[in-house]
Amino acid sequence: YICNTLSNYNRALSIIEPTLEYSLEHYGQMHPSTAMVYNCIGIIYDFMGDYETALEYYTQALEIRETVLGTDHEHTANSYNNIGGIYASLHDYPTALEYYNKALEIRERLFGENDPDTARSYGNIGSTYSELGDYTQALQYLMKSVEIQETILGSNHYATALTYNNIGTVYYYMDDIAAALDYLNRALNIRVELYGPEHPEVAVSYSNIGFIYANTGNYDLALDYLQRAVEVQEAALGASHPNLAISYSN
């Protein structure tokens, strides 16, 4: 909660790191609880933009889970998914797709298609296809994802907002600007309602909308949205976060 909702990453680390020491002392290295803590620390570093450190912790969690829980367990699938996300952040999309597909195969076997975790896998695979330039495949997976999320989670959920955001990006690449802005604004409205106006996820929405306005020649609106993104990110993420570099560039 402190990491995701309040964006206070240093405080989140200060809480979770003693938990790792406790888990190692009481349960040992090869235990599901220790894997969970490694995974949590990886998530925090992931949010901080320190992808190499996040990958180290995610990999330690995965090694424990594969050994103790097996390769067909939901927690193992979560590790595959998280590692896929790191490779996507590092722009290694083929490797990201490999891990995302491993997660999806497990989730479909365990939960079926109409499940939020399965929907998350569809969304991640769709976003990766978008980065690879295969927009037809991307939209197919993202639409499968959002249909499940709207039904099970509702249209005012953070996961649904993420998928709206990614669908909007694909429509932009497909030159459907009206549809792109529609979905990006849906994502923005949900995020402001859930998190308030000064959260990094809100900044992502501001940045994406500003980017579209910039590339369609509406520079005054573009600058307004991009400046909002910078202000939020400076306050929430600090001056060295890679997302802030992107916003400065935009």
PDB file of C-alpha atoms in Angstrom:
ATOM      1  CA  TYR A   1       0.000   0.000   0.000  1.00  0.00           C
ATOM      2  CA  ILE A   2       2.776   2.447   0.912  1.00  0.00           C
ATOM      3  CA  CYS A   3       4.649   1.596  -2.287  1.00  0.00           C
ATOM      4  CA  ASN A   4       1.783   1.513  -4.772  1.00  0.00           C
ATOM      5  CA  THR A   5      -0.777   3.974  -3.428  1.00  0.00           C
ATOM      6  CA  LEU A   6       1.373   6.483  -1.534  1.00  0.00           C
ATOM      7  CA  SER A   7       4.465   6.162  -3.796  1.00  0.00           C
ATOM      8  CA  ASN A   8       6.734   6.348  -0.748  1.00  0.00           C
ATOM      9  CA  TYR A   9       9.348   3.874  -1.933  1.00  0.00           C
ATOM     10  CA  ASN A  10      12.054   4.517   0.662  1.00  0.00           C
ATOM     11  CA  ARG A  11       9.569   4.014   3.476  1.00  0.00           C
ATOM     12  CA  ALA A  12       8.317   0.819   1.838  1.00  0.00           C
ATOM     13  CA  LEU A  13      11.891  -0.495   1.673  1.00  0.00           C
ATOM     14  CA  SER A  14      12.534   0.408   5.309  1.00  0.00           C
ATOM     15  CA  ILE A  15       9.547  -1.754   6.273  1.00  0.00           C
ATOM     16  CA  ILE A  16      10.177  -4.749   4.029  1.00  0.00           C
ATOM     17  CA  GLU A  17      13.949  -5.163   4.438  1.00  0.00           C
ATOM     18  CA  PRO A  18      13.783  -6.181   8.145  1.00  0.00           C
ATOM     19  CA  THR A  19      11.076  -8.639   7.106  1.00  0.00           C
ATOM     20  CA  LEU A  20      13.597 -10.340   4.809  1.00  0.00           C
ATOM     21  CA  GLU A  21      16.043 -10.696   7.698  1.00  0.00           C
ATOM     22  CA  TYR A  22      13.293 -12.216   9.838  1.00  0.00           C
ATOM     23  CA  SER A  23      12.203 -14.609   7.112  1.00  0.00           C
ATOM     24  CA  LEU A  24      15.738 -15.810   6.421  1.00  0.00           C
ATOM     25  CA  GLU A  25      16.330 -16.369  10.141  1.00  0.00           C
ATOM     26  CA  HIS A  26      13.068 -18.179  10.885  1.00  0.00           C
ATOM     27  CA  TYR A  27      12.247 -19.956   7.610  1.00  0.00           C
ATOM     28  CA  GLY A  28      15.512 -20.107   5.687  1.00  0.00           C
ATOM     29  CA  GLN A  29      16.277 -19.285   2.067  1.00  0.00           C
ATOM     30  CA  MET A  30      14.217 -22.000   0.356  1.00  0.00           C
ATOM     31  CA  HIS A  31      10.776 -21.109   1.725  1.00  0.00           C
ATOM     32  CA  PRO A  32       7.690 -19.575   0.063  1.00  0.00           C
ATOM     33  CA  SER A  33       7.577 -16.768   2.643  1.00  0.00           C
ATOM     34  CA  THR A  34      11.157 -15.779   1.851  1.00  0.00           C
ATOM     35  CA  ALA A  35      10.296 -15.828  -1.848  1.00  0.00           C
ATOM     36  CA  MET A  36       7.337 -13.537  -1.168  1.00  0.00           C
ATOM     37  CA  VAL A  37       9.593 -11.010   0.560  1.00  0.00           C
ATOM     38  CA  TYR A  38      12.158 -11.114  -2.260  1.00  0.00           C
ATOM     39  CA  ASN A  39       9.288 -10.511  -4.672  1.00  0.00           C
ATOM     40  CA  CYS A  40       7.987  -7.543  -2.649  1.00  0.00           C
ATOM     41  CA  ILE A  41      11.423  -5.933  -2.570  1.00  0.00           C
ATOM     42  CA  GLY A  42      11.666  -6.472  -6.329  1.00  0.00           C
ATOM     43  CA  ILE A  43       8.347  -4.691  -6.798  1.00  0.00           C
ATOM     44  CA  ILE A  44       9.585  -1.648  -4.875  1.00  0.00           C
ATOM     45  CA  TYR A  45      12.793  -1.399  -6.905  1.00  0.00           C
ATOM     46  CA  ASP A  46      10.693  -1.883 -10.036  1.00  0.00           C
ATOM     47  CA  PHE A  47       8.565   1.141  -9.084  1.00  0.00           C
ATOM     48  CA  MET A  48      11.742   3.102  -8.349  1.00  0.00           C
ATOM     49  CA  GLY A  49      13.020   2.434 -11.874  1.00  0.00           C
ATOM     50  CA  ASP A  50      16.015   0.404 -10.654  1.00  0.00           C
ATOM     51  CA  TYR A  51      15.297  -2.470 -13.002  1.00  0.00           C
ATOM     52  CA  GLU A  52      18.582  -4.348 -12.593  1.00  0.00           C
ATOM     53  CA  THR A  53      18.157  -4.581  -8.807  1.00  0.00           C
ATOM     54  CA  ALA A  54      14.493  -5.485  -9.216  1.00  0.00           C
ATOM     55  CA  LEU A  55      15.475  -8.302 -11.575  1.00  0.00           C
ATOM     56  CA  GLU A  56      17.920  -9.698  -9.004  1.00  0.00           C
ATOM     57  CA  TYR A  57      15.196  -9.917  -6.344  1.00  0.00           C
ATOM     58  CA  TYR A  58      12.566 -11.239  -8.759  1.00  0.00           C
ATOM     59  CA  THR A  59      14.995 -13.932  -9.913  1.00  0.00           C
ATOM     60  CA  GLN A  60      15.721 -15.028  -6.340  1.00  0.00           C
ATOM     61  CA  ALA A  61      11.974 -15.296  -5.720  1.00  0.00           C
ATOM     62  CA  LEU A  62      11.506 -17.313  -8.903  1.00  0.00           C
ATOM     63  CA  GLU A  63      14.307 -19.761  -8.099  1.00  0.00           C
ATOM     64  CA  ILE A  64      12.733 -20.523  -4.715  1.00  0.00           C
ATOM     65  CA  ARG A  65       9.242 -20.855  -6.164  1.00  0.00           C
ATOM     66  CA  GLU A  66      10.289 -23.149  -9.004  1.00  0.00           C
ATOM     67  CA  THR A  67      12.125 -25.399  -6.531  1.00  0.00           C
ATOM     68  CA  VAL A  68       9.625 -25.414  -3.657  1.00  0.00           C
ATOM     69  CA  LEU A  69       6.262 -24.834  -5.366  1.00  0.00           C
ATOM     70  CA  GLY A  70       6.969 -26.145  -8.860  1.00  0.00           C
ATOM     71  CA  THR A  71       6.548 -24.616 -12.301  1.00  0.00           C
ATOM     72  CA  ASP A  72       2.733 -24.880 -12.330  1.00  0.00           C
ATOM     73  CA  HIS A  73       1.914 -22.730  -9.293  1.00  0.00           C
ATOM     74  CA  GLU A  74       0.221 -19.334  -9.267  1.00  0.00           C
ATOM     75  CA  HIS A  75       3.118 -17.730  -7.348  1.00  0.00           C
ATOM     76  CA  THR A  76       5.581 -19.047  -9.921  1.00  0.00           C
ATOM     77  CA  ALA A  77       3.381 -17.518 -12.611  1.00  0.00           C
ATOM     78  CA  ASN A  78       3.517 -14.196 -10.761  1.00  0.00           C
ATOM     79  CA  SER A  79       7.310 -14.342 -10.801  1.00  0.00           C
ATOM     80  CA  TYR A  80       7.357 -15.068 -14.527  1.00  0.00           C
ATOM     81  CA  ASN A  81       5.025 -12.110 -15.030  1.00  0.00           C
ATOM     82  CA  ASN A  82       7.166  -9.745 -12.952  1.00  0.00           C
ATOM     83  CA  ILE A  83      10.371 -10.753 -14.709  1.00  0.00           C
ATOM     84  CA  GLY A  84       8.624 -10.240 -18.039  1.00  0.00           C
ATOM     85  CA  GLY A  85       7.769  -6.735 -16.917  1.00  0.00           C
ATOM     86  CA  ILE A  86      11.403  -5.975 -16.141  1.00  0.00           C
ATOM     87  CA  TYR A  87      12.532  -7.128 -19.579  1.00  0.00           C
ATOM     88  CA  ALA A  88       9.802  -4.977 -21.119  1.00  0.00           C
ATOM     89  CA  SER A  89      11.091  -1.984 -19.134  1.00  0.00           C
ATOM     90  CA  LEU A  90      14.586  -2.790 -20.422  1.00  0.00           C
ATOM     91  CA  HIS A  91      13.178  -2.893 -23.996  1.00  0.00           C
ATOM     92  CA  ASP A  92      14.019  -6.582 -24.431  1.00  0.00           C
ATOM     93  CA  TYR A  93      10.567  -7.384 -25.780  1.00  0.00           C
ATOM     94  CA  PRO A  94      11.189 -10.924 -27.116  1.00  0.00           C
ATOM     95  CA  THR A  95      12.409 -12.039 -23.676  1.00  0.00           C
ATOM     96  CA  ALA A  96       9.506 -10.204 -22.029  1.00  0.00           C
ATOM     97  CA  LEU A  97       7.089 -12.059 -24.290  1.00  0.00           C
ATOM     98  CA  GLU A  98       8.710 -15.381 -23.383  1.00  0.00           C
ATOM     99  CA  TYR A  99       8.141 -14.823 -19.659  1.00  0.00           C
ATOM    100  CA  TYR A 100       4.661 -13.352 -20.115  1.00  0.00           C
ATOM    101  CA  ASN A 101       3.606 -16.420 -22.109  1.00  0.00           C
ATOM    102  CA  LYS A 102       4.915 -18.730 -19.366  1.00  0.00           C
ATOM    103  CA  ALA A 103       2.759 -16.861 -16.855  1.00  0.00           C
ATOM    104  CA  LEU A 104      -0.262 -16.984 -19.151  1.00  0.00           C
ATOM    105  CA  GLU A 105      -0.003 -20.744 -19.720  1.00  0.00           C
ATOM    106  CA  ILE A 106      -0.028 -21.410 -15.978  1.00  0.00           C
ATOM    107  CA  ARG A 107      -2.865 -18.987 -15.286  1.00  0.00           C
ATOM    108  CA  GLU A 108      -5.069 -20.377 -18.053  1.00  0.00           C
ATOM    109  CA  ARG A 109      -4.544 -23.910 -16.716  1.00  0.00           C
ATOM    110  CA  LEU A 110      -5.211 -22.943 -13.102  1.00  0.00           C
ATOM    111  CA  PHE A 111      -7.911 -20.282 -13.414  1.00  0.00           C
ATOM    112  CA  GLY A 112      -9.300 -20.395 -16.943  1.00  0.00           C
ATOM    113  CA  GLU A 113      -9.720 -17.410 -19.238  1.00  0.00           C
ATOM    114  CA  ASN A 114     -12.179 -15.373 -17.156  1.00  0.00           C
ATOM    115  CA  ASP A 115      -9.871 -14.462 -14.292  1.00  0.00           C
ATOM    116  CA  PRO A 116      -8.190 -11.159 -13.344  1.00  0.00           C
ATOM    117  CA  ASP A 117      -4.685 -12.672 -13.359  1.00  0.00           C
ATOM    118  CA  THR A 118      -5.278 -14.228 -16.767  1.00  0.00           C
ATOM    119  CA  ALA A 119      -6.571 -10.858 -17.956  1.00  0.00           C
ATOM    120  CA  ARG A 120      -3.365  -9.243 -16.676  1.00  0.00           C
ATOM    121  CA  SER A 121      -1.331 -11.692 -18.746  1.00  0.00           C
ATOM    122  CA  TYR A 122      -3.383 -10.922 -21.855  1.00  0.00           C
ATOM    123  CA  GLY A 123      -2.789  -7.230 -21.238  1.00  0.00           C
ATOM    124  CA  ASN A 124       0.943  -7.610 -20.766  1.00  0.00           C
ATOM    125  CA  ILE A 125       1.290  -9.695 -23.913  1.00  0.00           C
ATOM    126  CA  GLY A 126      -0.799  -7.157 -25.827  1.00  0.00           C
ATOM    127  CA  SER A 127       1.379  -4.275 -24.685  1.00  0.00           C
ATOM    128  CA  THR A 128       4.499  -6.178 -25.704  1.00  0.00           C
ATOM    129  CA  TYR A 129       3.120  -6.826 -29.175  1.00  0.00           C
ATOM    130  CA  SER A 130       2.445  -3.100 -29.377  1.00  0.00           C
ATOM    131  CA  GLU A 131       6.105  -2.370 -28.640  1.00  0.00           C
ATOM    132  CA  LEU A 132       7.056  -4.871 -31.338  1.00  0.00           C
ATOM    133  CA  GLY A 133       4.850  -3.011 -33.827  1.00  0.00           C
ATOM    134  CA  ASP A 134       2.225  -5.769 -34.206  1.00  0.00           C
ATOM    135  CA  TYR A 135      -0.796  -3.592 -33.417  1.00  0.00           C
ATOM    136  CA  THR A 136      -3.430  -6.056 -34.612  1.00  0.00           C
ATOM    137  CA  GLN A 137      -2.190  -8.719 -32.196  1.00  0.00           C
ATOM    138  CA  ALA A 138      -1.763  -6.094 -29.502  1.00  0.00           C
ATOM    139  CA  LEU A 139      -5.350  -4.893 -29.764  1.00  0.00           C
ATOM    140  CA  GLN A 140      -6.657  -8.462 -29.818  1.00  0.00           C
ATOM    141  CA  TYR A 141      -4.969  -9.325 -26.509  1.00  0.00           C
ATOM    142  CA  LEU A 142      -5.774  -5.987 -24.870  1.00  0.00           C
ATOM    143  CA  MET A 143      -9.452  -6.220 -25.765  1.00  0.00           C
ATOM    144  CA  LYS A 144      -9.609  -9.737 -24.282  1.00  0.00           C
ATOM    145  CA  SER A 145      -8.020  -8.337 -21.153  1.00  0.00           C
ATOM    146  CA  VAL A 146     -10.334  -5.366 -20.743  1.00  0.00           C
ATOM    147  CA  GLU A 147     -13.504  -7.399 -21.346  1.00  0.00           C
ATOM    148  CA  ILE A 148     -12.600  -9.650 -18.414  1.00  0.00           C
ATOM    149  CA  GLN A 149     -11.574  -6.723 -16.218  1.00  0.00           C
ATOM    150  CA  GLU A 150     -14.739  -4.715 -16.875  1.00  0.00           C
ATOM    151  CA  THR A 151     -16.852  -7.774 -16.017  1.00  0.00           C
ATOM    152  CA  ILE A 152     -14.986  -8.975 -12.931  1.00  0.00           C
ATOM    153  CA  LEU A 153     -13.231  -5.884 -11.536  1.00  0.00           C
ATOM    154  CA  GLY A 154     -15.463  -3.134 -12.902  1.00  0.00           C
ATOM    155  CA  SER A 155     -14.631  -0.102 -15.009  1.00  0.00           C
ATOM    156  CA  ASN A 156     -13.250   1.873 -12.054  1.00  0.00           C
ATOM    157  CA  HIS A 157     -10.355  -0.408 -11.095  1.00  0.00           C
ATOM    158  CA  TYR A 158      -6.637   0.373 -11.362  1.00  0.00           C
ATOM    159  CA  ALA A 159      -6.022  -2.708 -13.532  1.00  0.00           C
ATOM    160  CA  THR A 160      -8.798  -1.686 -15.913  1.00  0.00           C
ATOM    161  CA  ALA A 161      -7.289   1.803 -16.062  1.00  0.00           C
ATOM    162  CA  LEU A 162      -3.933   0.355 -17.076  1.00  0.00           C
ATOM    163  CA  THR A 163      -5.530  -1.596 -19.910  1.00  0.00           C
ATOM    164  CA  TYR A 164      -7.490   1.472 -21.061  1.00  0.00           C
ATOM    165  CA  ASN A 165      -4.183   3.330 -21.130  1.00  0.00           C
ATOM    166  CA  ASN A 166      -2.507   0.639 -23.218  1.00  0.00           C
ATOM    167  CA  ILE A 167      -5.444   0.379 -25.635  1.00  0.00           C
ATOM    168  CA  GLY A 168      -5.283   4.140 -26.106  1.00  0.00           C
ATOM    169  CA  THR A 169      -1.594   3.888 -26.970  1.00  0.00           C
ATOM    170  CA  VAL A 170      -2.257   1.202 -29.588  1.00  0.00           C
ATOM    171  CA  TYR A 171      -5.017   3.287 -31.179  1.00  0.00           C
ATOM    172  CA  TYR A 172      -2.589   6.171 -31.391  1.00  0.00           C
ATOM    173  CA  TYR A 173      -0.079   4.020 -33.265  1.00  0.00           C
ATOM    174  CA  MET A 174      -2.945   2.936 -35.549  1.00  0.00           C
ATOM    175  CA  ASP A 175      -3.685   6.645 -36.255  1.00  0.00           C
ATOM    176  CA  ASP A 176      -7.117   6.564 -34.589  1.00  0.00           C
ATOM    177  CA  ILE A 177      -6.582   9.703 -32.493  1.00  0.00           C
ATOM    178  CA  ALA A 178     -10.182  10.017 -31.283  1.00  0.00           C
ATOM    179  CA  ALA A 179     -10.229   6.470 -29.921  1.00  0.00           C
ATOM    180  CA  ALA A 180      -6.765   6.955 -28.419  1.00  0.00           C
ATOM    181  CA  LEU A 181      -7.798  10.069 -26.483  1.00  0.00           C
ATOM    182  CA  ASP A 182     -11.051   8.417 -25.394  1.00  0.00           C
ATOM    183  CA  TYR A 183      -9.257   5.470 -23.770  1.00  0.00           C
ATOM    184  CA  LEU A 184      -6.421   7.565 -22.335  1.00  0.00           C
ATOM    185  CA  ASN A 185      -8.893   9.937 -20.705  1.00  0.00           C
ATOM    186  CA  ARG A 186     -10.806   6.983 -19.245  1.00  0.00           C
ATOM    187  CA  ALA A 187      -7.551   5.813 -17.665  1.00  0.00           C
ATOM    188  CA  LEU A 188      -6.752   9.309 -16.375  1.00  0.00           C
ATOM    189  CA  ASN A 189     -10.171   9.773 -14.768  1.00  0.00           C
ATOM    190  CA  ILE A 190      -9.962   6.433 -12.941  1.00  0.00           C
ATOM    191  CA  ARG A 191      -6.445   7.113 -11.699  1.00  0.00           C
ATOM    192  CA  VAL A 192      -7.283  10.591 -10.386  1.00  0.00           C
ATOM    193  CA  GLU A 193     -10.305   9.161  -8.569  1.00  0.00           C
ATOM    194  CA  LEU A 194      -8.356   6.244  -7.064  1.00  0.00           C
ATOM    195  CA  TYR A 195      -5.044   7.907  -6.233  1.00  0.00           C
ATOM    196  CA  GLY A 196      -5.579  11.646  -6.310  1.00  0.00           C
ATOM    197  CA  PRO A 197      -3.941  14.067  -8.779  1.00  0.00           C
ATOM    198  CA  GLU A 198      -0.347  13.707  -7.520  1.00  0.00           C
ATOM    199  CA  HIS A 199       0.426  10.038  -8.149  1.00  0.00           C
ATOM    200  CA  PRO A 200       2.952   8.622 -10.673  1.00  0.00           C
ATOM    201  CA  GLU A 201       0.222   6.681 -12.511  1.00  0.00           C
ATOM    202  CA  VAL A 202      -1.658   9.946 -13.020  1.00  0.00           C
ATOM    203  CA  ALA A 203       1.558  11.426 -14.378  1.00  0.00           C
ATOM    204  CA  VAL A 204       1.772   8.570 -16.911  1.00  0.00           C
ATOM    205  CA  SER A 205      -1.692   9.469 -18.157  1.00  0.00           C
ATOM    206  CA  TYR A 206      -0.826  13.170 -18.361  1.00  0.00           C
ATOM    207  CA  SER A 207       2.317  12.315 -20.299  1.00  0.00           C
ATOM    208  CA  ASN A 208       0.556  10.020 -22.770  1.00  0.00           C
ATOM    209  CA  ILE A 209      -2.215  12.514 -23.479  1.00  0.00           C
ATOM    210  CA  GLY A 210       0.317  15.321 -23.830  1.00  0.00           C
ATOM    211  CA  PHE A 211       2.376  13.246 -26.232  1.00  0.00           C
ATOM    212  CA  ILE A 212      -0.644  12.727 -28.490  1.00  0.00           C
ATOM    213  CA  TYR A 213      -1.525  16.421 -28.470  1.00  0.00           C
ATOM    214  CA  ALA A 214       2.091  17.246 -29.343  1.00  0.00           C
ATOM    215  CA  ASN A 215       2.084  14.868 -32.286  1.00  0.00           C
ATOM    216  CA  THR A 216      -1.209  16.206 -33.599  1.00  0.00           C
ATOM    217  CA  GLY A 217      -0.030  19.824 -33.537  1.00  0.00           C
ATOM    218  CA  ASN A 218      -1.965  20.980 -30.460  1.00  0.00           C
ATOM    219  CA  TYR A 219       1.126  22.288 -28.690  1.00  0.00           C
ATOM    220  CA  ASP A 220      -0.506  24.465 -26.039  1.00  0.00           C
ATOM    221  CA  LEU A 221      -2.539  21.553 -24.670  1.00  0.00           C
ATOM    222  CA  ALA A 222       0.455  19.239 -25.071  1.00  0.00           C
ATOM    223  CA  LEU A 223       2.666  21.462 -22.966  1.00  0.00           C
ATOM    224  CA  ASP A 224      -0.019  21.790 -20.297  1.00  0.00           C
ATOM    225  CA  TYR A 225      -0.339  18.019 -19.867  1.00  0.00           C
ATOM    226  CA  LEU A 226       3.389  17.318 -20.104  1.00  0.00           C
ATOM    227  CA  GLN A 227       4.179  19.999 -17.532  1.00  0.00           C
ATOM    228  CA  ARG A 228       1.640  18.442 -15.164  1.00  0.00           C
ATOM    229  CA  ALA A 229       3.379  15.085 -15.631  1.00  0.00           C
ATOM    230  CA  VAL A 230       6.766  16.596 -14.794  1.00  0.00           C
ATOM    231  CA  GLU A 231       5.495  18.296 -11.653  1.00  0.00           C
ATOM    232  CA  VAL A 232       3.908  15.106 -10.330  1.00  0.00           C
ATOM    233  CA  GLN A 233       6.950  12.972 -11.145  1.00  0.00           C
ATOM    234  CA  GLU A 234       9.425  15.415  -9.600  1.00  0.00           C
ATOM    235  CA  ALA A 235       7.453  15.355  -6.352  1.00  0.00           C
ATOM    236  CA  ALA A 236       6.707  11.620  -6.255  1.00  0.00           C
ATOM    237  CA  LEU A 237       9.693   9.941  -7.917  1.00  0.00           C
ATOM    238  CA  GLY A 238      12.654  12.249  -7.397  1.00  0.00           C
ATOM    239  CA  ALA A 239      14.943  13.781  -9.970  1.00  0.00           C
ATOM    240  CA  SER A 240      16.795  10.605 -11.001  1.00  0.00           C
ATOM    241  CA  HIS A 241      13.874   8.381 -12.059  1.00  0.00           C
ATOM    242  CA  PRO A 242      13.965   7.280 -15.734  1.00  0.00           C
ATOM    243  CA  ASN A 243      10.314   8.235 -16.282  1.00  0.00           C
ATOM    244  CA  LEU A 244      11.209  11.831 -15.460  1.00  0.00           C
ATOM    245  CA  ALA A 245      13.874  11.826 -18.170  1.00  0.00           C
ATOM    246  CA  ILE A 246      11.203  10.802 -20.689  1.00  0.00           C
ATOM    247  CA  SER A 247       8.932  13.614 -19.515  1.00  0.00           C
ATOM    248  CA  TYR A 248      11.729  16.192 -19.761  1.00  0.00           C
ATOM    249  CA  SER A 249      12.433  14.978 -23.292  1.00  0.00           C
ATOM    250  CA  ASN A 250       8.775  15.230 -24.281  1.00  0.00           C
TER     251      ASN A 250
END
